[in-house]
């Protein structure tokens, strides 16, 4: 039962993240990208295959949806 519940939860998460207009990159503790939603690929103008396993560390750019730089204040 727990495995089925976890799988259902992962499917819901994937569905929500895939449907977002905002780009989402998931990285591991070393900064290597392990997941990218379609919006991230569109915004960054990269295929998913170009993003997965790329290493950005803490230097990944933060961009607006139109691809222009975003600088948090």
PDB file of N, CA, C and O in Angstrom:
ATOM      1  N   UNK A   1       0.830  -1.206   0.000  1.00  0.00           N
ATOM      2  CA  UNK A   1       0.000   0.000   0.000  1.00  0.00           C
ATOM      3  C   UNK A   1       0.864   1.256   0.000  1.00  0.00           C
ATOM      4  O   UNK A   1       0.560   2.196  -0.695  1.00  0.00           O
ATOM      5  N   UNK A   2       1.909   1.264   0.799  1.00  0.00           N
ATOM      6  CA  UNK A   2       2.763   2.443   0.881  1.00  0.00           C
ATOM      7  C   UNK A   2       3.438   2.718  -0.465  1.00  0.00           C
ATOM      8  O   UNK A   2       3.516   3.867  -0.899  1.00  0.00           O
ATOM      9  N   UNK A   3       3.892   1.680  -1.134  1.00  0.00           N
ATOM     10  CA  UNK A   3       4.526   1.848  -2.440  1.00  0.00           C
ATOM     11  C   UNK A   3       3.541   2.422  -3.442  1.00  0.00           C
ATOM     12  O   UNK A   3       3.883   3.325  -4.209  1.00  0.00           O
ATOM     13  N   UNK A   4       2.318   1.938  -3.450  1.00  0.00           N
ATOM     14  CA  UNK A   4       1.295   2.452  -4.371  1.00  0.00           C
ATOM     15  C   UNK A   4       0.984   3.906  -4.062  1.00  0.00           C
ATOM     16  O   UNK A   4       0.822   4.723  -4.984  1.00  0.00           O
ATOM     17  N   UNK A   5       0.915   4.255  -2.789  1.00  0.00           N
ATOM     18  CA  UNK A   5       0.647   5.644  -2.400  1.00  0.00           C
ATOM     19  C   UNK A   5       1.797   6.551  -2.827  1.00  0.00           C
ATOM     20  O   UNK A   5       1.571   7.671  -3.302  1.00  0.00           O
ATOM     21  N   UNK A   6       3.022   6.082  -2.680  1.00  0.00           N
ATOM     22  CA  UNK A   6       4.186   6.867  -3.091  1.00  0.00           C
ATOM     23  C   UNK A   6       4.185   7.066  -4.605  1.00  0.00           C
ATOM     24  O   UNK A   6       4.428   8.172  -5.090  1.00  0.00           O
ATOM     25  N   UNK A   7       3.891   6.019  -5.347  1.00  0.00           N
ATOM     26  CA  UNK A   7       3.835   6.128  -6.806  1.00  0.00           C
ATOM     27  C   UNK A   7       2.743   7.108  -7.242  1.00  0.00           C
ATOM     28  O   UNK A   7       2.962   7.925  -8.142  1.00  0.00           O
ATOM     29  N   UNK A   8       1.588   7.051  -6.594  1.00  0.00           N
ATOM     30  CA  UNK A   8       0.500   7.975  -6.923  1.00  0.00           C
ATOM     31  C   UNK A   8       0.904   9.411  -6.623  1.00  0.00           C
ATOM     32  O   UNK A   8       0.623  10.329  -7.398  1.00  0.00           O
ATOM     33  N   UNK A   9       1.588   9.621  -5.507  1.00  0.00           N
ATOM     34  CA  UNK A   9       2.046  10.954  -5.134  1.00  0.00           C
ATOM     35  C   UNK A   9       3.071  11.479  -6.139  1.00  0.00           C
ATOM     36  O   UNK A   9       3.021  12.648  -6.538  1.00  0.00           O
ATOM     37  N   UNK A  10       3.984  10.625  -6.564  1.00  0.00           N
ATOM     38  CA  UNK A  10       4.986  11.034  -7.546  1.00  0.00           C
ATOM     39  C   UNK A  10       4.337  11.397  -8.879  1.00  0.00           C
ATOM     40  O   UNK A  10       4.748  12.362  -9.527  1.00  0.00           O
ATOM     41  N   UNK A  11       3.320  10.655  -9.280  1.00  0.00           N
ATOM     42  CA  UNK A  11       2.608  10.962 -10.521  1.00  0.00           C
ATOM     43  C   UNK A  11       1.880  12.307 -10.433  1.00  0.00           C
ATOM     44  O   UNK A  11       1.882  13.086 -11.393  1.00  0.00           O
ATOM     45  N   UNK A  12       1.274  12.592  -9.285  1.00  0.00           N
ATOM     46  CA  UNK A  12       0.606  13.887  -9.097  1.00  0.00           C
ATOM     47  C   UNK A  12       1.627  15.017  -9.155  1.00  0.00           C
ATOM     48  O   UNK A  12       1.414  16.038  -9.817  1.00  0.00           O
ATOM     49  N   UNK A  13       2.753  14.853  -8.457  1.00  0.00           N
ATOM     50  CA  UNK A  13       3.821  15.858  -8.455  1.00  0.00           C
ATOM     51  C   UNK A  13       4.306  16.114  -9.883  1.00  0.00           C
ATOM     52  O   UNK A  13       4.402  17.256 -10.324  1.00  0.00           O
ATOM     53  N   UNK A  14       4.575  15.041 -10.608  1.00  0.00           N
ATOM     54  CA  UNK A  14       5.065  15.173 -11.977  1.00  0.00           C
ATOM     55  C   UNK A  14       4.043  15.883 -12.862  1.00  0.00           C
ATOM     56  O   UNK A  14       4.394  16.744 -13.671  1.00  0.00           O
ATOM     57  N   UNK A  15       2.771  15.557 -12.680  1.00  0.00           N
ATOM     58  CA  UNK A  15       1.722  16.203 -13.461  1.00  0.00           C
ATOM     59  C   UNK A  15       1.630  17.690 -13.188  1.00  0.00           C
ATOM     60  O   UNK A  15       1.490  18.498 -14.113  1.00  0.00           O
ATOM     61  N   UNK A  16       1.731  18.068 -11.926  1.00  0.00           N
ATOM     62  CA  UNK A  16       1.661  19.489 -11.559  1.00  0.00           C
ATOM     63  C   UNK A  16       2.872  20.236 -12.090  1.00  0.00           C
ATOM     64  O   UNK A  16       2.747  21.300 -12.713  1.00  0.00           O
ATOM     65  N   UNK A  17       4.066  19.709 -11.871  1.00  0.00           N
ATOM     66  CA  UNK A  17       5.289  20.394 -12.297  1.00  0.00           C
ATOM     67  C   UNK A  17       5.350  20.491 -13.822  1.00  0.00           C
ATOM     68  O   UNK A  17       5.761  21.508 -14.370  1.00  0.00           O
ATOM     69  N   UNK A  18       4.895  19.473 -14.502  1.00  0.00           N
ATOM     70  CA  UNK A  18       4.881  19.489 -15.967  1.00  0.00           C
ATOM     71  C   UNK A  18       3.929  20.554 -16.499  1.00  0.00           C
ATOM     72  O   UNK A  18       4.208  21.188 -17.513  1.00  0.00           O
ATOM     73  N   UNK A  19       2.826  20.772 -15.810  1.00  0.00           N
ATOM     74  CA  UNK A  19       1.814  21.730 -16.266  1.00  0.00           C
ATOM     75  C   UNK A  19       2.164  23.182 -15.949  1.00  0.00           C
ATOM     76  O   UNK A  19       1.556  24.094 -16.513  1.00  0.00           O
ATOM     77  N   UNK A  20       3.133  23.431 -15.091  1.00  0.00           N
ATOM     78  CA  UNK A  20       3.488  24.797 -14.712  1.00  0.00           C
ATOM     79  C   UNK A  20       4.035  25.591 -15.892  1.00  0.00           C
ATOM     80  O   UNK A  20       4.740  25.053 -16.741  1.00  0.00           O
ATOM     81  N   UNK A  21       3.724  26.878 -15.923  1.00  0.00           N
ATOM     82  CA  UNK A  21       4.333  27.780 -16.897  1.00  0.00           C
ATOM     83  C   UNK A  21       5.699  28.258 -16.422  1.00  0.00           C
ATOM     84  O   UNK A  21       6.483  28.774 -17.201  1.00  0.00           O
ATOM     85  N   UNK A  22       5.962  28.121 -15.130  1.00  0.00           N
ATOM     86  CA  UNK A  22       7.242  28.512 -14.556  1.00  0.00           C
ATOM     87  C   UNK A  22       8.241  27.371 -14.722  1.00  0.00           C
ATOM     88  O   UNK A  22       7.898  26.208 -14.594  1.00  0.00           O
ATOM     89  N   UNK A  23       9.464  27.743 -15.008  1.00  0.00           N
ATOM     90  CA  UNK A  23      10.506  26.734 -15.154  1.00  0.00           C
ATOM     91  C   UNK A  23      10.924  26.185 -13.814  1.00  0.00           C
ATOM     92  O   UNK A  23      11.125  26.930 -12.859  1.00  0.00           O
ATOM     93  N   UNK A  24      11.069  24.879 -13.741  1.00  0.00           N
ATOM     94  CA  UNK A  24      11.501  24.213 -12.516  1.00  0.00           C
ATOM     95  C   UNK A  24      12.681  23.309 -12.851  1.00  0.00           C
ATOM     96  O   UNK A  24      12.576  22.431 -13.711  1.00  0.00           O
ATOM     97  N   UNK A  25      13.805  23.557 -12.195  1.00  0.00           N
ATOM     98  CA  UNK A  25      14.965  22.677 -12.275  1.00  0.00           C
ATOM     99  C   UNK A  25      15.157  22.070 -10.895  1.00  0.00           C
ATOM    100  O   UNK A  25      15.107  22.774  -9.894  1.00  0.00           O
ATOM    101  N   UNK A  26      15.384  20.780 -10.858  1.00  0.00           N
ATOM    102  CA  UNK A  26      15.673  20.092  -9.596  1.00  0.00           C
ATOM    103  C   UNK A  26      17.118  19.642  -9.673  1.00  0.00           C
ATOM    104  O   UNK A  26      17.534  19.037 -10.670  1.00  0.00           O
ATOM    105  N   UNK A  27      17.884  19.980  -8.645  1.00  0.00           N
ATOM    106  CA  UNK A  27      19.285  19.576  -8.654  1.00  0.00           C
ATOM    107  C   UNK A  27      19.613  18.818  -7.386  1.00  0.00           C
ATOM    108  O   UNK A  27      18.935  18.933  -6.369  1.00  0.00           O
ATOM    109  N   UNK A  28      20.680  18.030  -7.468  1.00  0.00           N
ATOM    110  CA  UNK A  28      21.107  17.277  -6.298  1.00  0.00           C
ATOM    111  C   UNK A  28      22.038  18.142  -5.452  1.00  0.00           C
ATOM    112  O   UNK A  28      22.257  19.324  -5.745  1.00  0.00           O
ATOM    113  N   UNK A  29      22.588  17.539  -4.424  1.00  0.00           N
ATOM    114  CA  UNK A  29      23.420  18.297  -3.476  1.00  0.00           C
ATOM    115  C   UNK A  29      24.712  18.819  -4.089  1.00  0.00           C
ATOM    116  O   UNK A  29      25.344  19.723  -3.545  1.00  0.00           O
ATOM    117  N   UNK A  30      25.115  18.297  -5.237  1.00  0.00           N
ATOM    118  CA  UNK A  30      26.339  18.773  -5.881  1.00  0.00           C
ATOM    119  C   UNK A  30      26.077  19.865  -6.905  1.00  0.00           C
ATOM    120  O   UNK A  30      27.013  20.422  -7.464  1.00  0.00           O
ATOM    121  N   UNK A  31      24.800  20.138  -7.189  1.00  0.00           N
ATOM    122  CA  UNK A  31      24.451  21.138  -8.188  1.00  0.00           C
ATOM    123  C   UNK A  31      24.142  20.545  -9.546  1.00  0.00           C
ATOM    124  O   UNK A  31      23.844  21.268 -10.484  1.00  0.00           O
ATOM    125  N   UNK A  32      24.192  19.240  -9.665  1.00  0.00           N
ATOM    126  CA  UNK A  32      23.877  18.570 -10.938  1.00  0.00           C
ATOM    127  C   UNK A  32      22.361  18.530 -11.119  1.00  0.00           C
ATOM    128  O   UNK A  32      21.627  18.131 -10.229  1.00  0.00           O
ATOM    129  N   UNK A  33      21.884  18.962 -12.280  1.00  0.00           N
ATOM    130  CA  UNK A  33      20.442  18.972 -12.557  1.00  0.00           C
ATOM    131  C   UNK A  33      19.970  17.543 -12.786  1.00  0.00           C
ATOM    132  O   UNK A  33      20.546  16.805 -13.597  1.00  0.00           O
ATOM    133  N   UNK A  34      18.926  17.171 -12.064  1.00  0.00           N
ATOM    134  CA  UNK A  34      18.381  15.815 -12.175  1.00  0.00           C
ATOM    135  C   UNK A  34      16.981  15.807 -12.782  1.00  0.00           C
ATOM    136  O   UNK A  34      16.476  14.744 -13.149  1.00  0.00           O
ATOM    137  N   UNK A  35      16.338  16.965 -12.903  1.00  0.00           N
ATOM    138  CA  UNK A  35      15.010  17.043 -13.508  1.00  0.00           C
ATOM    139  C   UNK A  35      14.784  18.463 -14.019  1.00  0.00           C
ATOM    140  O   UNK A  35      15.278  19.428 -13.434  1.00  0.00           O
ATOM    141  N   UNK A  36      14.038  18.558 -15.108  1.00  0.00           N
ATOM    142  CA  UNK A  36      13.684  19.857 -15.686  1.00  0.00           C
ATOM    143  C   UNK A  36      12.306  19.740 -16.306  1.00  0.00           C
ATOM    144  O   UNK A  36      12.045  18.790 -17.046  1.00  0.00           O
ATOM    145  N   UNK A  37      11.435  20.691 -15.983  1.00  0.00           N
ATOM    146  CA  UNK A  37      10.099  20.628 -16.579  1.00  0.00           C
ATOM    147  C   UNK A  37      10.122  21.285 -17.962  1.00  0.00           C
ATOM    148  O   UNK A  37      11.087  21.963 -18.334  1.00  0.00           O
ATOM    149  N   UNK A  38       9.083  21.073 -18.773  1.00  0.00           N
ATOM    150  CA  UNK A  38       9.059  21.645 -20.121  1.00  0.00           C
ATOM    151  C   UNK A  38       9.220  23.168 -20.146  1.00  0.00           C
ATOM    152  O   UNK A  38       9.860  23.712 -21.054  1.00  0.00           O
ATOM    153  N   UNK A  39       8.664  23.862 -19.173  1.00  0.00           N
ATOM    154  CA  UNK A  39       8.796  25.322 -19.144  1.00  0.00           C
ATOM    155  C   UNK A  39      10.249  25.738 -18.949  1.00  0.00           C
ATOM    156  O   UNK A  39      10.704  26.706 -19.564  1.00  0.00           O
ATOM    157  N   UNK A  40      10.995  25.031 -18.123  1.00  0.00           N
ATOM    158  CA  UNK A  40      12.413  25.346 -17.931  1.00  0.00           C
ATOM    159  C   UNK A  40      13.165  25.176 -19.242  1.00  0.00           C
ATOM    160  O   UNK A  40      14.002  26.015 -19.594  1.00  0.00           O
ATOM    161  N   UNK A  41      12.859  24.126 -19.966  1.00  0.00           N
ATOM    162  CA  UNK A  41      13.508  23.901 -21.261  1.00  0.00           C
ATOM    163  C   UNK A  41      13.191  25.033 -22.228  1.00  0.00           C
ATOM    164  O   UNK A  41      14.077  25.530 -22.928  1.00  0.00           O
ATOM    165  N   UNK A  42      11.935  25.462 -22.242  1.00  0.00           N
ATOM    166  CA  UNK A  42      11.518  26.545 -23.135  1.00  0.00           C
ATOM    167  C   UNK A  42      12.197  27.851 -22.748  1.00  0.00           C
ATOM    168  O   UNK A  42      12.747  28.559 -23.597  1.00  0.00           O
ATOM    169  N   UNK A  43      12.181  28.184 -21.474  1.00  0.00           N
ATOM    170  CA  UNK A  43      12.757  29.445 -20.994  1.00  0.00           C
ATOM    171  C   UNK A  43      14.259  29.483 -21.237  1.00  0.00           C
ATOM    172  O   UNK A  43      14.815  30.503 -21.662  1.00  0.00           O
ATOM    173  N   UNK A  44      14.929  28.382 -20.977  1.00  0.00           N
ATOM    174  CA  UNK A  44      16.382  28.327 -21.125  1.00  0.00           C
ATOM    175  C   UNK A  44      16.814  27.999 -22.553  1.00  0.00           C
ATOM    176  O   UNK A  44      18.008  27.983 -22.851  1.00  0.00           O
ATOM    177  N   UNK A  45      15.817  27.722 -23.401  1.00  0.00           N
ATOM    178  CA  UNK A  45      16.090  27.384 -24.804  1.00  0.00           C
ATOM    179  C   UNK A  45      17.060  26.208 -24.922  1.00  0.00           C
ATOM    180  O   UNK A  45      18.024  26.232 -25.678  1.00  0.00           O
ATOM    181  N   UNK A  46      16.752  25.172 -24.144  1.00  0.00           N
ATOM    182  CA  UNK A  46      17.570  23.957 -24.134  1.00  0.00           C
ATOM    183  C   UNK A  46      16.660  22.741 -24.183  1.00  0.00           C
ATOM    184  O   UNK A  46      15.568  22.749 -23.631  1.00  0.00           O
ATOM    185  N   UNK A  47      17.127  21.692 -24.826  1.00  0.00           N
ATOM    186  CA  UNK A  47      16.445  20.412 -24.746  1.00  0.00           C
ATOM    187  C   UNK A  47      16.665  19.849 -23.355  1.00  0.00           C
ATOM    188  O   UNK A  47      17.683  20.137 -22.709  1.00  0.00           O
ATOM    189  N   UNK A  48      15.730  19.014 -22.919  1.00  0.00           N
ATOM    190  CA  UNK A  48      15.870  18.384 -21.603  1.00  0.00           C
ATOM    191  C   UNK A  48      17.208  17.641 -21.505  1.00  0.00           C
ATOM    192  O   UNK A  48      17.886  17.686 -20.488  1.00  0.00           O
ATOM    193  N   UNK A  49      17.604  16.998 -22.588  1.00  0.00           N
ATOM    194  CA  UNK A  49      18.861  16.236 -22.587  1.00  0.00           C
ATOM    195  C   UNK A  49      20.079  17.139 -22.374  1.00  0.00           C
ATOM    196  O   UNK A  49      21.107  16.687 -21.880  1.00  0.00           O
ATOM    197  N   UNK A  50      19.958  18.415 -22.741  1.00  0.00           N
ATOM    198  CA  UNK A  50      21.056  19.354 -22.528  1.00  0.00           C
ATOM    199  C   UNK A  50      21.129  19.814 -21.073  1.00  0.00           C
ATOM    200  O   UNK A  50      22.178  20.265 -20.626  1.00  0.00           O
ATOM    201  N   UNK A  51      20.014  19.729 -20.368  1.00  0.00           N
ATOM    202  CA  UNK A  51      19.981  20.198 -18.980  1.00  0.00           C
ATOM    203  C   UNK A  51      20.299  19.092 -17.975  1.00  0.00           C
ATOM    204  O   UNK A  51      21.015  19.332 -17.006  1.00  0.00           O
ATOM    205  N   UNK A  52      19.765  17.898 -18.219  1.00  0.00           N
ATOM    206  CA  UNK A  52      19.964  16.811 -17.268  1.00  0.00           C
ATOM    207  C   UNK A  52      21.439  16.478 -17.187  1.00  0.00           C
ATOM    208  O   UNK A  52      22.131  16.348 -18.199  1.00  0.00           O
ATOM    209  N   UNK A  53      21.931  16.373 -15.993  1.00  0.00           N
ATOM    210  CA  UNK A  53      23.331  16.090 -15.659  1.00  0.00           C
ATOM    211  C   UNK A  53      24.255  17.289 -15.829  1.00  0.00           C
ATOM    212  O   UNK A  53      25.439  17.186 -15.561  1.00  0.00           O
ATOM    213  N   UNK A  54      23.718  18.432 -16.267  1.00  0.00           N
ATOM    214  CA  UNK A  54      24.546  19.636 -16.316  1.00  0.00           C
ATOM    215  C   UNK A  54      24.835  20.070 -14.887  1.00  0.00           C
ATOM    216  O   UNK A  54      24.031  19.873 -13.987  1.00  0.00           O
ATOM    217  N   UNK A  55      25.998  20.639 -14.680  1.00  0.00           N
ATOM    218  CA  UNK A  55      26.380  21.093 -13.341  1.00  0.00           C
ATOM    219  C   UNK A  55      26.371  22.608 -13.296  1.00  0.00           C
ATOM    220  O   UNK A  55      27.047  23.262 -14.075  1.00  0.00           O
ATOM    221  N   UNK A  56      25.573  23.142 -12.389  1.00  0.00           N
ATOM    222  CA  UNK A  56      25.503  24.586 -12.223  1.00  0.00           C
ATOM    223  C   UNK A  56      25.936  25.026 -10.838  1.00  0.00           C
ATOM    224  O   UNK A  56      26.225  26.184 -10.625  1.00  0.00           O
ATOM    225  N   UNK A  57      25.940  24.096  -9.889  1.00  0.00           N
ATOM    226  CA  UNK A  57      26.293  24.477  -8.525  1.00  0.00           C
ATOM    227  C   UNK A  57      25.393  25.588  -8.049  1.00  0.00           C
ATOM    228  O   UNK A  57      24.194  25.575  -8.282  1.00  0.00           O
ATOM    229  N   UNK A  58      25.949  26.583  -7.417  1.00  0.00           N
ATOM    230  CA  UNK A  58      25.175  27.723  -6.942  1.00  0.00           C
ATOM    231  C   UNK A  58      25.171  28.867  -7.941  1.00  0.00           C
ATOM    232  O   UNK A  58      24.712  29.948  -7.633  1.00  0.00           O
ATOM    233  N   UNK A  59      25.676  28.633  -9.131  1.00  0.00           N
ATOM    234  CA  UNK A  59      25.769  29.723 -10.105  1.00  0.00           C
ATOM    235  C   UNK A  59      24.692  29.646 -11.181  1.00  0.00           C
ATOM    236  O   UNK A  59      24.796  30.323 -12.191  1.00  0.00           O
ATOM    237  N   UNK A  60      23.678  28.827 -10.982  1.00  0.00           N
ATOM    238  CA  UNK A  60      22.608  28.738 -11.979  1.00  0.00           C
ATOM    239  C   UNK A  60      21.920  30.090 -12.097  1.00  0.00           C
ATOM    240  O   UNK A  60      21.601  30.720 -11.100  1.00  0.00           O
ATOM    241  N   UNK A  61      21.697  30.540 -13.335  1.00  0.00           N
ATOM    242  CA  UNK A  61      21.038  31.831 -13.505  1.00  0.00           C
ATOM    243  C   UNK A  61      19.572  31.765 -13.087  1.00  0.00           C
ATOM    244  O   UNK A  61      18.926  30.732 -13.223  1.00  0.00           O
ATOM    245  N   UNK A  62      19.085  32.859 -12.561  1.00  0.00           N
ATOM    246  CA  UNK A  62      17.664  32.975 -12.253  1.00  0.00           C
ATOM    247  C   UNK A  62      17.071  33.870 -13.325  1.00  0.00           C
ATOM    248  O   UNK A  62      17.519  35.000 -13.517  1.00  0.00           O
ATOM    249  N   UNK A  63      16.082  33.328 -14.038  1.00  0.00           N
ATOM    250  CA  UNK A  63      15.521  34.046 -15.172  1.00  0.00           C
ATOM    251  C   UNK A  63      14.030  34.230 -15.024  1.00  0.00           C
ATOM    252  O   UNK A  63      13.348  33.432 -14.393  1.00  0.00           O
ATOM    253  N   UNK A  64      13.534  35.277 -15.652  1.00  0.00           N
ATOM    254  CA  UNK A  64      12.091  35.486 -15.758  1.00  0.00           C
ATOM    255  C   UNK A  64      11.549  34.524 -16.818  1.00  0.00           C
ATOM    256  O   UNK A  64      12.315  33.923 -17.571  1.00  0.00           O
ATOM    257  N   UNK A  65      10.222  34.412 -16.881  1.00  0.00           N
ATOM    258  CA  UNK A  65       9.606  33.492 -17.831  1.00  0.00           C
ATOM    259  C   UNK A  65       9.999  33.802 -19.278  1.00  0.00           C
ATOM    260  O   UNK A  65      10.142  32.909 -20.102  1.00  0.00           O
ATOM    261  N   UNK A  66      10.229  35.090 -19.584  1.00  0.00           N
ATOM    262  CA  UNK A  66      10.599  35.452 -20.953  1.00  0.00           C
ATOM    263  C   UNK A  66      12.084  35.238 -21.241  1.00  0.00           C
ATOM    264  O   UNK A  66      12.562  35.523 -22.326  1.00  0.00           O
ATOM    265  N   UNK A  67      12.826  34.740 -20.252  1.00  0.00           N
ATOM    266  CA  UNK A  67      14.244  34.454 -20.428  1.00  0.00           C
ATOM    267  C   UNK A  67      15.169  35.576 -20.027  1.00  0.00           C
ATOM    268  O   UNK A  67      16.385  35.411 -20.025  1.00  0.00           O
ATOM    269  N   UNK A  68      14.620  36.727 -19.649  1.00  0.00           N
ATOM    270  CA  UNK A  68      15.465  37.836 -19.211  1.00  0.00           C
ATOM    271  C   UNK A  68      15.940  37.587 -17.780  1.00  0.00           C
ATOM    272  O   UNK A  68      15.277  36.900 -17.004  1.00  0.00           O
ATOM    273  N   UNK A  69      17.097  38.139 -17.419  1.00  0.00           N
ATOM    274  CA  UNK A  69      17.633  37.918 -16.068  1.00  0.00           C
ATOM    275  C   UNK A  69      16.706  38.471 -14.985  1.00  0.00           C
ATOM    276  O   UNK A  69      16.045  39.482 -15.196  1.00  0.00           O
ATOM    277  N   UNK A  70      16.651  37.779 -13.887  1.00  0.00           N
ATOM    278  CA  UNK A  70      15.900  38.217 -12.708  1.00  0.00           C
ATOM    279  C   UNK A  70      16.879  38.351 -11.573  1.00  0.00           C
ATOM    280  O   UNK A  70      17.630  37.434 -11.294  1.00  0.00           O
ATOM    281  N   UNK A  71      16.898  39.511 -10.948  1.00  0.00           N
ATOM    282  CA  UNK A  71      17.813  39.771  -9.840  1.00  0.00           C
ATOM    283  C   UNK A  71      16.993  40.019  -8.573  1.00  0.00           C
ATOM    284  O   UNK A  71      16.391  41.081  -8.438  1.00  0.00           O
ATOM    285  N   UNK A  72      16.957  39.040  -7.675  1.00  0.00           N
ATOM    286  CA  UNK A  72      16.183  39.250  -6.439  1.00  0.00           C
ATOM    287  C   UNK A  72      16.792  40.374  -5.627  1.00  0.00           C
ATOM    288  O   UNK A  72      17.997  40.584  -5.630  1.00  0.00           O
ATOM    289  N   UNK A  73      15.930  41.114  -4.975  1.00  0.00           N
ATOM    290  CA  UNK A  73      16.429  42.244  -4.176  1.00  0.00           C
ATOM    291  C   UNK A  73      16.601  41.849  -2.745  1.00  0.00           C
ATOM    292  O   UNK A  73      16.035  41.003  -2.208  1.00  0.00           O
TER     293      UNK A  73
END
